[in-house]
mmCIF file of C-alpha atoms in Angstrom:
data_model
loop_
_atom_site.group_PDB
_atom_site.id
_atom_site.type_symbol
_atom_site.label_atom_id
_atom_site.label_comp_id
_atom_site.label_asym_id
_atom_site.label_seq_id
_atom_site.Cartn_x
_atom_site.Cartn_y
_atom_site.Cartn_z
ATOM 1 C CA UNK A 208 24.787 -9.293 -1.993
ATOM 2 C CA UNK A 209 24.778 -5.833 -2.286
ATOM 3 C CA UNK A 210 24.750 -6.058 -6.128
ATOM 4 C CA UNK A 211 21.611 -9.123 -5.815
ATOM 5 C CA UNK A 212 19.328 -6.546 -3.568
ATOM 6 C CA UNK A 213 20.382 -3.838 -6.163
ATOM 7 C CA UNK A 214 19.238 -6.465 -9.331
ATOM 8 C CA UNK A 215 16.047 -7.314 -7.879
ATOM 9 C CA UNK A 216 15.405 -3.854 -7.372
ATOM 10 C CA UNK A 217 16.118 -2.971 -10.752
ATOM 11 C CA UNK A 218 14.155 -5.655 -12.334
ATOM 12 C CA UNK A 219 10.958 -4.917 -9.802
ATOM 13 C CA UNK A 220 11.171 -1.436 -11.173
ATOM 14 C CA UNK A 221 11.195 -2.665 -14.450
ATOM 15 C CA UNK A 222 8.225 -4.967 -13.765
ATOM 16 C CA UNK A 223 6.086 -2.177 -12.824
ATOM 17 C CA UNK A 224 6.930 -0.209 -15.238
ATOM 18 C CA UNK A 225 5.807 -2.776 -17.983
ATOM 19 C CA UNK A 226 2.927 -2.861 -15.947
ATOM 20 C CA UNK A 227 2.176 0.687 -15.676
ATOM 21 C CA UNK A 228 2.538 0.256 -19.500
ATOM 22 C CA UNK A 229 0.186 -2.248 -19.820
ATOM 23 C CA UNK A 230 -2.680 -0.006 -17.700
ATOM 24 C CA UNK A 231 -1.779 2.581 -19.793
ATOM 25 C CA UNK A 232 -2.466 1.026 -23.075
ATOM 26 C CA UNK A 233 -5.227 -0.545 -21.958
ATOM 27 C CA UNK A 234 -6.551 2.746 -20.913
ATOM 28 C CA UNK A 235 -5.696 4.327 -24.479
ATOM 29 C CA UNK A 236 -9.528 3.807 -25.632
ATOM 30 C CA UNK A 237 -10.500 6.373 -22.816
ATOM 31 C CA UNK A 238 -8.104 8.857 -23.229
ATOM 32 C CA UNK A 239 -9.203 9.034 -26.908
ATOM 33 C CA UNK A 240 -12.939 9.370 -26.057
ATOM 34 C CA UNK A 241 -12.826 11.508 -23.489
ATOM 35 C CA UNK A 242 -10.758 14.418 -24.897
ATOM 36 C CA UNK A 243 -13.627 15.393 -27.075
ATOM 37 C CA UNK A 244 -15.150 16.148 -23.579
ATOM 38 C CA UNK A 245 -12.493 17.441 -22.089
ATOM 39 C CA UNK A 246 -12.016 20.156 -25.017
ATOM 40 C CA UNK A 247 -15.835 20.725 -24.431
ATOM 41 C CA UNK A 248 -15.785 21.502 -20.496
ATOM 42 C CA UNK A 249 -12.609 23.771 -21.303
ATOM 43 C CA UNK A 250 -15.206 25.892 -23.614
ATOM 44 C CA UNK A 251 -18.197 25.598 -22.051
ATOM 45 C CA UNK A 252 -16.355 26.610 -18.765
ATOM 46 C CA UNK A 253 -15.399 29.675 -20.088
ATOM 47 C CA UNK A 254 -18.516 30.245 -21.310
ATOM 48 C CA UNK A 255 -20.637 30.041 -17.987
ATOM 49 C CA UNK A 256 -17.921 32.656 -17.061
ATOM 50 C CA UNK A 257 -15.256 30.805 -14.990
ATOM 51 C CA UNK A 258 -11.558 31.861 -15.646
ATOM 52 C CA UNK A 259 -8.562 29.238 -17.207
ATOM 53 C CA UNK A 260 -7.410 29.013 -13.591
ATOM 54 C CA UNK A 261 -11.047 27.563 -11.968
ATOM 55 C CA UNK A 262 -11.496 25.242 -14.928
ATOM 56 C CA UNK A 263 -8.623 23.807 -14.614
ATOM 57 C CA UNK A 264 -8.762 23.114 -11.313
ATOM 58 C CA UNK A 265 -12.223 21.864 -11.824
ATOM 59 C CA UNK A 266 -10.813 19.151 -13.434
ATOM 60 C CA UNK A 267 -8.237 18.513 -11.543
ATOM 61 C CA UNK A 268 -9.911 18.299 -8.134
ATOM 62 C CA UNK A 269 -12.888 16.698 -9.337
ATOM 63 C CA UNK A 270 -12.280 14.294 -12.255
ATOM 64 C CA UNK A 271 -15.681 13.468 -13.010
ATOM 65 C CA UNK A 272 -16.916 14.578 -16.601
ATOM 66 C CA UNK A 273 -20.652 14.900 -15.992
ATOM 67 C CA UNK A 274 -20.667 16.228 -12.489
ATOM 68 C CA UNK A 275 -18.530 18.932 -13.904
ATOM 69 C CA UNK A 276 -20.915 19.717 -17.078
ATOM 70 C CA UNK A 277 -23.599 19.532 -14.458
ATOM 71 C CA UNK A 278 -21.431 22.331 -11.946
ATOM 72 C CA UNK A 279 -20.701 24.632 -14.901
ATOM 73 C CA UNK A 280 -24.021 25.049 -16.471
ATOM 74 C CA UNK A 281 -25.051 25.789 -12.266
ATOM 75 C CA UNK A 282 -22.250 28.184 -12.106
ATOM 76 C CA UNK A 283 -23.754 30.032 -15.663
ATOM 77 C CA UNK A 284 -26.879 30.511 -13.943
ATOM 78 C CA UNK A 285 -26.508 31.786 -10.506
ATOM 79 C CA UNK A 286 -27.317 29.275 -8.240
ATOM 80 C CA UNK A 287 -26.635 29.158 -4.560
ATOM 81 C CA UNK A 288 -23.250 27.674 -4.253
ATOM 82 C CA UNK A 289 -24.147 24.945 -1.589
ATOM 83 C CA UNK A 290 -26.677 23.857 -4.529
ATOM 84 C CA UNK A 291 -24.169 23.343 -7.139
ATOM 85 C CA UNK A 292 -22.017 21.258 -4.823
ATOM 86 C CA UNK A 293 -24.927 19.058 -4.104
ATOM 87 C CA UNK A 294 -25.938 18.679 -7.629
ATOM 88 C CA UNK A 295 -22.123 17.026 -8.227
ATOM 89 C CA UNK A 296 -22.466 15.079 -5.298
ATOM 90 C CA UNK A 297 -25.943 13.896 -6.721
ATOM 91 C CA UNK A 298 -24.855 13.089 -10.332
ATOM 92 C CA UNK A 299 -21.617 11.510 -8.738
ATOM 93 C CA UNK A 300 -23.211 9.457 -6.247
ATOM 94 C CA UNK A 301 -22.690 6.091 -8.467
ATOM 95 C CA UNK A 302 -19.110 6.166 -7.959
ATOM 96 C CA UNK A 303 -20.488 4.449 -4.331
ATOM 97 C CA UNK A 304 -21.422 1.251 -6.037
ATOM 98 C CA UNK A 305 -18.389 0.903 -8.013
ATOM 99 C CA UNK A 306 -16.406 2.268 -4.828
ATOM 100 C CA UNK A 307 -18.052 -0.567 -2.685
ATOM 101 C CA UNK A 308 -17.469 -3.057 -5.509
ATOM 102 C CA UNK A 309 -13.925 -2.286 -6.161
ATOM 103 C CA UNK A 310 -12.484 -2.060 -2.828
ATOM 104 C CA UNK A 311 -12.549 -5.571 -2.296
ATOM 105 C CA UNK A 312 -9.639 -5.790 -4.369
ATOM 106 C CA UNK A 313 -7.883 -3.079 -3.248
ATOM 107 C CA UNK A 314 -7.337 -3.412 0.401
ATOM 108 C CA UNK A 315 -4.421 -5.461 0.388
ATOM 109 C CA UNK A 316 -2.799 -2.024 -1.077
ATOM 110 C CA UNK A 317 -1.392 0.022 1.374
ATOM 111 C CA UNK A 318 -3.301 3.215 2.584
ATOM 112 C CA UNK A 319 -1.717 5.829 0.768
ATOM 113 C CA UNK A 320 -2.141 4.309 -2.272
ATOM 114 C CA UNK A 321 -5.802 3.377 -1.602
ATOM 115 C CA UNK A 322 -6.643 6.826 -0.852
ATOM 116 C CA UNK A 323 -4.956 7.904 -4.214
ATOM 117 C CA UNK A 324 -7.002 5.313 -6.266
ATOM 118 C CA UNK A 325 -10.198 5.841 -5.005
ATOM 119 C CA UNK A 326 -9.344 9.700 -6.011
ATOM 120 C CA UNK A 327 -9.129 8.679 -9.556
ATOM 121 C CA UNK A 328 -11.813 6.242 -9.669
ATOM 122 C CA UNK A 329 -14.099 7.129 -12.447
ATOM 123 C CA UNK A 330 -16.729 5.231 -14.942
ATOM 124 C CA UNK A 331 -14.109 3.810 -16.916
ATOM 125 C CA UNK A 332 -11.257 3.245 -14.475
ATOM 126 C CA UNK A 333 -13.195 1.245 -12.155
ATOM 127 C CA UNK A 334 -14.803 -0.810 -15.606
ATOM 128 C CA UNK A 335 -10.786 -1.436 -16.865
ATOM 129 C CA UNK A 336 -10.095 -2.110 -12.750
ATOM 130 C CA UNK A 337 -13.001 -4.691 -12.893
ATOM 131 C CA UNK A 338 -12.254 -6.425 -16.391
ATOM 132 C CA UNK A 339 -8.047 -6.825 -15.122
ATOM 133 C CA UNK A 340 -9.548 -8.898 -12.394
ATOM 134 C CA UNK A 341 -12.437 -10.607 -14.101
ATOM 135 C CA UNK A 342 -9.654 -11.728 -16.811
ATOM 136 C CA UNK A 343 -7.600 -12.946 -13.944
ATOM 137 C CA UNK A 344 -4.958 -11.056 -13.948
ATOM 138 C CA UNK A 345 -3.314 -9.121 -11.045
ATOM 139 C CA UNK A 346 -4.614 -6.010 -10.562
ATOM 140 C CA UNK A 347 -1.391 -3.964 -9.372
ATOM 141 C CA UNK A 348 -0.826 -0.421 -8.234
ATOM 142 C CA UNK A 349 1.064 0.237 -10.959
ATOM 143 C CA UNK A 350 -1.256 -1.176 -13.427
ATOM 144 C CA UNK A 351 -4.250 0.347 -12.289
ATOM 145 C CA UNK A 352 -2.328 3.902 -11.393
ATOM 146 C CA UNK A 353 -0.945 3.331 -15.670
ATOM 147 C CA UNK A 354 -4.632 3.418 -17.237
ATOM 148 C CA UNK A 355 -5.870 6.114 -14.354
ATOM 149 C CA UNK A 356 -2.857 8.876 -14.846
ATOM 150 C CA UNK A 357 -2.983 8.496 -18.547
ATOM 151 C CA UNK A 358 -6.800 9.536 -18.325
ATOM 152 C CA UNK A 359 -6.312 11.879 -15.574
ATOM 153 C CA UNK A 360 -3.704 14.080 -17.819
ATOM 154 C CA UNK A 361 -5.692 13.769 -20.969
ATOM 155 C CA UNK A 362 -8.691 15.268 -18.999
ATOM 156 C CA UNK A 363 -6.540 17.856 -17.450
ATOM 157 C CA UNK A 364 -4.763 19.119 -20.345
ATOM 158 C CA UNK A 365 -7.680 18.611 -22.906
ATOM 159 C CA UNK A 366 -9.345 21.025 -20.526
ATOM 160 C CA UNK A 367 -6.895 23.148 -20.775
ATOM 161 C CA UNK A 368 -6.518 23.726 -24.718
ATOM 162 C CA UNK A 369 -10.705 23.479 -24.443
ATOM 163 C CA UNK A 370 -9.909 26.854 -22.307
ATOM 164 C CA UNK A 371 -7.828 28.282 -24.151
ATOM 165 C CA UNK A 372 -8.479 27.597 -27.601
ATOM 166 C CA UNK A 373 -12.078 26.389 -27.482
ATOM 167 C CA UNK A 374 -13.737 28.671 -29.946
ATOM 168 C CA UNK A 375 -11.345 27.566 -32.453
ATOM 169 C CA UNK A 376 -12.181 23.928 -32.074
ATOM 170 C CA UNK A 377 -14.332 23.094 -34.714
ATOM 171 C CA UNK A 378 -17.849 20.045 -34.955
ATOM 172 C CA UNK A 379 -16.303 17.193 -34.053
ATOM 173 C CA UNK A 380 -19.817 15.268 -34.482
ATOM 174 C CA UNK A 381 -19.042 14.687 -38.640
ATOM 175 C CA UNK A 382 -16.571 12.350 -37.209
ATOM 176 C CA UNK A 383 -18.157 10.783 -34.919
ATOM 177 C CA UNK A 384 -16.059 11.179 -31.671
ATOM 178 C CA UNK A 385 -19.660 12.548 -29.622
ATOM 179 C CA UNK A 386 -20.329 8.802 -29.911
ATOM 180 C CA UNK A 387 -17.159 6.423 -29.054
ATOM 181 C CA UNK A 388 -18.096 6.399 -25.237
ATOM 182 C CA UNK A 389 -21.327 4.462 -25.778
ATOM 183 C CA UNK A 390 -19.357 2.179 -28.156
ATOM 184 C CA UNK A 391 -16.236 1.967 -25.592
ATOM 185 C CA UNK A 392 -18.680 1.178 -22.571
ATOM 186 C CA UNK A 393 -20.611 -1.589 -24.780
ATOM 187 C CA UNK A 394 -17.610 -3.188 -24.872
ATOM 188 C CA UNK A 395 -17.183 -3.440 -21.075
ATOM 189 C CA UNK A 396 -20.258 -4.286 -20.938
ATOM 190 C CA UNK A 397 -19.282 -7.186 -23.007
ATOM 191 C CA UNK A 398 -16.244 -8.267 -21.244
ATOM 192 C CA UNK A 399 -18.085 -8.953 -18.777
ATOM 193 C CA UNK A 400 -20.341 -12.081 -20.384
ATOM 194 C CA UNK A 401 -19.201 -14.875 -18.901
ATOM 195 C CA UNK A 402 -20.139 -13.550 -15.132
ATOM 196 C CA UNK A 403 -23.256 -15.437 -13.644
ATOM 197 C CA UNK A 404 -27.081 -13.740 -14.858
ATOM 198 C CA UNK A 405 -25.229 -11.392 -16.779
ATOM 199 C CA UNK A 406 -27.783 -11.232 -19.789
ATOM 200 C CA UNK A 407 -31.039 -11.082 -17.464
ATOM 201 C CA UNK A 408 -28.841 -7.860 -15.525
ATOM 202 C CA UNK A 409 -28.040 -6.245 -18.824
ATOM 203 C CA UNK A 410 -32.007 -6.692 -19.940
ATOM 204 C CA UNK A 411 -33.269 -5.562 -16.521
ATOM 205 C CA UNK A 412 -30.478 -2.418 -16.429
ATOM 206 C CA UNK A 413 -30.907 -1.507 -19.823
ATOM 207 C CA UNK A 414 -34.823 -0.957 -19.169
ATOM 208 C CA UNK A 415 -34.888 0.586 -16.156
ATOM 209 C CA UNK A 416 -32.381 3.155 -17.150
ATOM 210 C CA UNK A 417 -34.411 4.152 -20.748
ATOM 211 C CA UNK A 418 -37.659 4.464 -18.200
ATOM 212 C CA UNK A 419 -35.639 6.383 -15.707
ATOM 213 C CA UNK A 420 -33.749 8.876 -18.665
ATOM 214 C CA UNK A 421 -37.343 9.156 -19.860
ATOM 215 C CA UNK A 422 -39.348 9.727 -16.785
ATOM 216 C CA UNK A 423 -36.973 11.402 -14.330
ATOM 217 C CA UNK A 424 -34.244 12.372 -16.178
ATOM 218 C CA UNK A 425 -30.128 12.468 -16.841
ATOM 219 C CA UNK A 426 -28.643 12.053 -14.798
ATOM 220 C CA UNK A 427 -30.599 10.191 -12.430
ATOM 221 C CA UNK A 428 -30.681 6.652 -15.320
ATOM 222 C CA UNK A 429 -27.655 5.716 -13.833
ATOM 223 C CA UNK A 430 -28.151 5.295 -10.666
ATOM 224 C CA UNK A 431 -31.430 3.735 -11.022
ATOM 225 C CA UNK A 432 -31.073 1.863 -13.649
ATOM 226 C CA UNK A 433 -27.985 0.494 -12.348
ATOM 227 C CA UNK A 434 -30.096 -0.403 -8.557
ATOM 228 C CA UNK A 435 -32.090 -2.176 -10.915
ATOM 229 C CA UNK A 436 -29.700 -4.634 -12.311
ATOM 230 C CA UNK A 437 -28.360 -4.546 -8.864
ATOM 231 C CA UNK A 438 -31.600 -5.502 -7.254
ATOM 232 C CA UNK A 439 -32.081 -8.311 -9.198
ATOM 233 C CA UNK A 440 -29.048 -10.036 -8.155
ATOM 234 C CA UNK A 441 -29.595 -9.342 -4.349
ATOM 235 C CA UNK A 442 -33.041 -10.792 -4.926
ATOM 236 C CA UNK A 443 -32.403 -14.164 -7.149
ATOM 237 C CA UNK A 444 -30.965 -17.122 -4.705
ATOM 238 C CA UNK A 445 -27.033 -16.525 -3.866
ATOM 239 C CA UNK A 446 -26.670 -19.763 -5.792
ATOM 240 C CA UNK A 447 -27.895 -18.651 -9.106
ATOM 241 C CA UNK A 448 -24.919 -15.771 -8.726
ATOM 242 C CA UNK A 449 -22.420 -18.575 -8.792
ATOM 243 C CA UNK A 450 -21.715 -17.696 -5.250
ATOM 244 C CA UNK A 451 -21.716 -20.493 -2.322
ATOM 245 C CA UNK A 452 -21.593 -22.998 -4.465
ATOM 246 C CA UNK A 453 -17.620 -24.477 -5.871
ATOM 247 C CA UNK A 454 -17.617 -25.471 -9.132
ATOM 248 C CA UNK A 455 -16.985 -28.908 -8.010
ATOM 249 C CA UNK A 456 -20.681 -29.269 -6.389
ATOM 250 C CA UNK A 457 -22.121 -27.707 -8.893
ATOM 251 C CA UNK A 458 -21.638 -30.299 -11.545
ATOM 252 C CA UNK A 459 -22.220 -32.874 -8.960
ATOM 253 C CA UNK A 460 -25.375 -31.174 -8.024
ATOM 254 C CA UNK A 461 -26.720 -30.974 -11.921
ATOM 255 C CA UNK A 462 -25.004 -34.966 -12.535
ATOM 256 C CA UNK B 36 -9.805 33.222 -3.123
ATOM 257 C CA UNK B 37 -13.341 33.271 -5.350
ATOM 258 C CA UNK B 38 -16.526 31.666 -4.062
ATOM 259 C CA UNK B 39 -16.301 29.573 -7.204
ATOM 260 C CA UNK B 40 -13.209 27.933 -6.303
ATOM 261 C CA UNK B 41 -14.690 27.077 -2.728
ATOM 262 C CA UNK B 42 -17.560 25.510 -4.757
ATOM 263 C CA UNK B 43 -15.467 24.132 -6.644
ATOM 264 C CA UNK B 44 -13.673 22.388 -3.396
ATOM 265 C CA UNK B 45 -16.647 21.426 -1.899
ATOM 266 C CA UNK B 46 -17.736 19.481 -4.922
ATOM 267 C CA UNK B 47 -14.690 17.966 -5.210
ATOM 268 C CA UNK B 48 -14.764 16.871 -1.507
ATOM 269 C CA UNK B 49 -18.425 15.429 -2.023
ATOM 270 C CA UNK B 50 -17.158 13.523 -5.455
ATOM 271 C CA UNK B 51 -14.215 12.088 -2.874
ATOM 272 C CA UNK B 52 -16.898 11.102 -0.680
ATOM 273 C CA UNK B 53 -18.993 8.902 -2.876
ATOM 274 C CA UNK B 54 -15.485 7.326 -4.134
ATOM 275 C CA UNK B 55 -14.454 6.326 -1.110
ATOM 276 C CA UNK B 56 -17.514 5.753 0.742
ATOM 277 C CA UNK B 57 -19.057 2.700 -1.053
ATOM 278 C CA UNK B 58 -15.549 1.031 0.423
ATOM 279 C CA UNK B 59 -15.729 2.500 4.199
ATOM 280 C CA UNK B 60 -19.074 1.211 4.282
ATOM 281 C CA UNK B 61 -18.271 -2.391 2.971
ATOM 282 C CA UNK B 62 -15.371 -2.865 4.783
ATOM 283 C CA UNK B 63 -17.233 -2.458 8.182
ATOM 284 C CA UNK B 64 -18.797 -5.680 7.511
ATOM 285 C CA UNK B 65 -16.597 -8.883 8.991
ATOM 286 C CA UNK B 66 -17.609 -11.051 6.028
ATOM 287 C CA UNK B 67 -19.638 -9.891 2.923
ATOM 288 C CA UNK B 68 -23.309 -11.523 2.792
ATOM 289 C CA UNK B 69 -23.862 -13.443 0.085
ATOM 290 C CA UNK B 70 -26.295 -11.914 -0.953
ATOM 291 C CA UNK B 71 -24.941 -8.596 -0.728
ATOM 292 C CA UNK B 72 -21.506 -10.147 -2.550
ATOM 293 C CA UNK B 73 -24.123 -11.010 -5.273
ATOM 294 C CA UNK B 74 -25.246 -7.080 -5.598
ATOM 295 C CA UNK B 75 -21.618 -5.980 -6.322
ATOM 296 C CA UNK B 76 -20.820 -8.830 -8.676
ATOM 297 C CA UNK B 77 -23.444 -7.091 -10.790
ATOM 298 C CA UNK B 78 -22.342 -3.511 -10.587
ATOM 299 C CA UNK B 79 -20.324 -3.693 -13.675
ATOM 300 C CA UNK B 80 -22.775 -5.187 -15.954
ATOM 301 C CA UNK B 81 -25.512 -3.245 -14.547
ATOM 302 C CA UNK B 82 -23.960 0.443 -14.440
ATOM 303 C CA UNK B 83 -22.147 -0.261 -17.574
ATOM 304 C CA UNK B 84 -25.299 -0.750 -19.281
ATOM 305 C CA UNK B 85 -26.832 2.656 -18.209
ATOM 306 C CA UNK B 86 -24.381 4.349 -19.838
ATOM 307 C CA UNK B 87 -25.153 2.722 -23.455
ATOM 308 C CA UNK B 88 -28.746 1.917 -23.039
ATOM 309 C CA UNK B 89 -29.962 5.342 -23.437
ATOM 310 C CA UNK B 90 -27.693 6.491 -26.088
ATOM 311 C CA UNK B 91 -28.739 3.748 -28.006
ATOM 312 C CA UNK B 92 -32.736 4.969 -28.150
ATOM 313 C CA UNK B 93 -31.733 8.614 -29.264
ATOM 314 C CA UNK B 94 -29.154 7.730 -31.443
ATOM 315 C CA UNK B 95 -30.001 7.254 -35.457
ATOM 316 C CA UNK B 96 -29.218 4.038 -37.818
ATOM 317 C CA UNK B 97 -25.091 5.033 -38.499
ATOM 318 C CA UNK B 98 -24.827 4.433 -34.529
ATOM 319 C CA UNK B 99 -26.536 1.561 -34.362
ATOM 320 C CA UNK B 100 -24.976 -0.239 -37.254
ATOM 321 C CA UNK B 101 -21.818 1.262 -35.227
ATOM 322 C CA UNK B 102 -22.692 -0.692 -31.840
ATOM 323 C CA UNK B 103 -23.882 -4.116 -33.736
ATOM 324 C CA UNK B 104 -20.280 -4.152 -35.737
ATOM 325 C CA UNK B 105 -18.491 -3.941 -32.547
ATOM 326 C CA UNK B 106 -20.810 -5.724 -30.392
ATOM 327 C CA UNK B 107 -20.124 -8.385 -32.786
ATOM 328 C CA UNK B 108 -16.163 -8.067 -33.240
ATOM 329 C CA UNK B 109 -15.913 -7.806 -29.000
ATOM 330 C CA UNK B 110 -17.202 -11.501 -29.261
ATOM 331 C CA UNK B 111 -14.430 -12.559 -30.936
ATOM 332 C CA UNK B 112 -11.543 -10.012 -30.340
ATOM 333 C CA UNK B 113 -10.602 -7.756 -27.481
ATOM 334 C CA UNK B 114 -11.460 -4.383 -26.429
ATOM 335 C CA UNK B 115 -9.294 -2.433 -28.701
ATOM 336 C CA UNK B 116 -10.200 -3.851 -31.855
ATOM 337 C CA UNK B 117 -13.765 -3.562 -30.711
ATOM 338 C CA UNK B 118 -13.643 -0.088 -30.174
ATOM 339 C CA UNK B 119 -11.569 0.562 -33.054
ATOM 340 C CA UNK B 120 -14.142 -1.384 -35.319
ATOM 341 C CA UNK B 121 -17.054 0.533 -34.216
ATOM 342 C CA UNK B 122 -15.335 3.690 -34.046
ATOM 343 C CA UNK B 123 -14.373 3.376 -37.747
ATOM 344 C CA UNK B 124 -18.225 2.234 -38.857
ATOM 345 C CA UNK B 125 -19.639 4.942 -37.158
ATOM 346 C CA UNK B 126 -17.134 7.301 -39.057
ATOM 347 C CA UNK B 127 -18.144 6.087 -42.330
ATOM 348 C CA UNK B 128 -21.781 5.526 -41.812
ATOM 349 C CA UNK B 129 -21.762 9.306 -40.840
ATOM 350 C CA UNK B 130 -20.481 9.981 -44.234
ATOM 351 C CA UNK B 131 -23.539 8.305 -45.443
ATOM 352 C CA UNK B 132 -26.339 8.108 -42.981
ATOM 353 C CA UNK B 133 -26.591 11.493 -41.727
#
C-alpha cells in the first residue's frame, strides 16, 4: 500500500511537472519578447541613477514592464516619491480588469497559491491564463506557475545583464525585436475569435484606444480603450454575449 | 535603507493592489450579474487590442506586412508559429523596408 501511495505520488509529480512544462513552453513567446525590455530597464535604470541593487529589485517586486519605465524616468527627474508610486499604480491599474476576470478561475486554488499568482499576473500571463481556459483545457497551478516563473526569471535576470552590461548592448531595432510584442499580443487577440461579439469588441477597443493614445496619452489607451470594448458588452443584451442562454435553446430559439 | 527602495516598495505594494483587487471585489458578489459576467468575458479581446492597436498606426509598411502574415498564419496554426511567422517577416522586411 505503502508502495501504491508512493506511485501515485510519483506519477502526480510527474504530471505537474509535464504541466509546468507545458506553461512554460507556451510562455516561451514572452520570455523572448520581453528580454529586449528587460535589457532596456537594466540600462535605462542605471541611467536615471539607481544602483544594480534597486533595479533589480525593481523588477523583482514589481514585475510590471511599463510601470517600471514609467517609475525610472520619475526617479531621473526628481519627483516627490509618493508621486512616482502613484504614477505605477496609475499605469498598472488594468491589471484590475484582468484580476477581476481571472479570478473566477482561480478560486478553487488554495490561498497561498492564489496570492502567489495574482503576484505574477501580468499582460501576457493573464492573456496565456485566459486562452488555457478558453481552449478548454485545465488551467492548473503548475501550468499557469510554468509560463509565469519562466517570464518572471527572464525579466529578472535580463534586468540584470541590462545593469550591468547595458552600454555594451547594441540596436536591437535592425532586427526587429522592439516589435514582437505587438505581433505576440495580435495573436491573443486572435485566439480569442470564436468568443461571442468578439469582432464588434476588437473594432470598438481598437478605436477608442488610437483616440485615447492620441488625445490623452500612453499610458492611459489601455485602460480606456479597453472600458470601451468592455462597455459595449455590459451594454448589448446578456443574450447576445452567449450568456443565459444554453446552446440547446439557442438553436431552438433561431429553428 | 534609500528612499528609492521605499518607493520602490510602495509601488510594488500599489501594483499588488490592482492584481489582486479586481478579484476581492468580484468575489464579494454571491453570483456574478450577467451583465457584469458579460464585461469580463470581453476583457481579453478588449485589453488585448490596446496593446496592438496603437502600435499599428505609428508603425511603417515592414510591420504591417509583419502583423497581416501572422494575423493570417494564427487563423490556421497556433500561437507559436504565428509569432514565429511574423517575427521572421518583420526581420526581413526590415532588411528591405527601412
Amino acid at each position: 500500500m505503502a508502495g501504491q501511495a508512493a506511485d501515485s505520488r510519483s506519477s502526480t509529480s510527474k504530471s505537474s511537472m509535464s504541466e509546468f512544462w507545458h506553461g512554460a513552453r507556451f510562455g516561451l513567446p514572452v520570455c523572448i519578447a520581453v528580454s529586449p525590455f528587460g535589457l532596456l530597464f537594466g540600462t535605462l535604470a542605471m541611467e536615471n541613477g539607481l544602483s544594480v541593487i534597486e533595479a533589480i529589485s525593481m523588477s523583482a517586486f514589481v514585475f510590471g514592464g511599463a510601470s517600471q519605465m514609467v517609475g525610472i524616468e520619475l526617479f531621473g527627474q526628481k519627483v516627490a516619491p509618493w508621486m512616482i508610486a502613484l504614477s505605477i499604480f496609475a499605469v498598472n491599474f488594468r491589471h484590475v480588469l484582468y484580476s477581476a476576470a481571472i479570478g473566477r478561475y482561480l478560486s478553487g486554488w488554495p490561498l497561498a497559491r492564489q496570492a502567489v499568482a495574482f503576484f505574477l499576473l501580468t499582460d501576457a500571463q493573464y492573456a496565456l491564463a485566459e486562452s488555457q481556459i478558453q481552449s478548454g483545457r485545465k488551467l492548473t497551478f503548475a501550468r499557469y506557475m510554468g509560463a509565469a516563473v519562466t517570464s518572471y526569471l527572464t525579466w529578472v535576470a535580463t534586468t540584470v545583464i541590462g545593469a550591468i552590461f547595458g552600454k555594451l548592448i547594441p540596436d536591437t531595432s535592425a532586427i526587429g525585436v522592439d516589435f514582437l510584442l505587438p505581433i505576440y499580443f495580435l495573436g491573443l487577440v486572435m485566439d480569442f475569435r470564436r468568443r461571442p461579439l468578439w469582432l464588434p469588441i476588437v473594432a470598438v477597443s481598437a478605436v477608442a484606444s488610437i483616440l485615447a493614445y492620441r488625445f490623452v496619452g500612453s499610458p492611459w489607451h489601455v485602460l480606456l480603450g479597453a472600458l470601451a470594448g468592455v462597455a459595449l458588452a455590459v451594454i448589448l443584451p446578456p443574450s447576445r454575449s452567449g450568456i443565459g442562454a444554453a446552446p440547446a435553446q439557442a438553436v431552438e430559439s433561431r429553428a | 535603507m534609500s528612499s528609492t527602495f521605499w518607493v520602490i516598495l510602495a509601488g510594488a505594494l500599489a501594483t499588488y493592489l490592482t492584481r489582486i483587487g479586481g478579484h476581492l471585489v468580484i468575489s464579494r458578489l454571491e453570483r456574478i450579474p450577467p451583465r457584469v459576467e458579460a464585461g469580463l468575458n470581453a476583457v481579453p479581446a478588449a485589453v488585448l487590442t490596446t496593446l496592438v492597436a496603437p502600435a499599428v498606426l505609428t508603425a511603417g509598411p515592414a510591420e504591417w506586412l509583419a502583423l497581416i502574415v501572422a494575423g493570417l498564419v494564427a487563423l490556421r496554426g497556433g500561437l507559436l508559429s504565428m509569432f514565429i511567422a511574423g517575427a521572421v517577416v518583420l526581420l526581413i522586411a526590415r532588411q528591405f523596408m527601412a
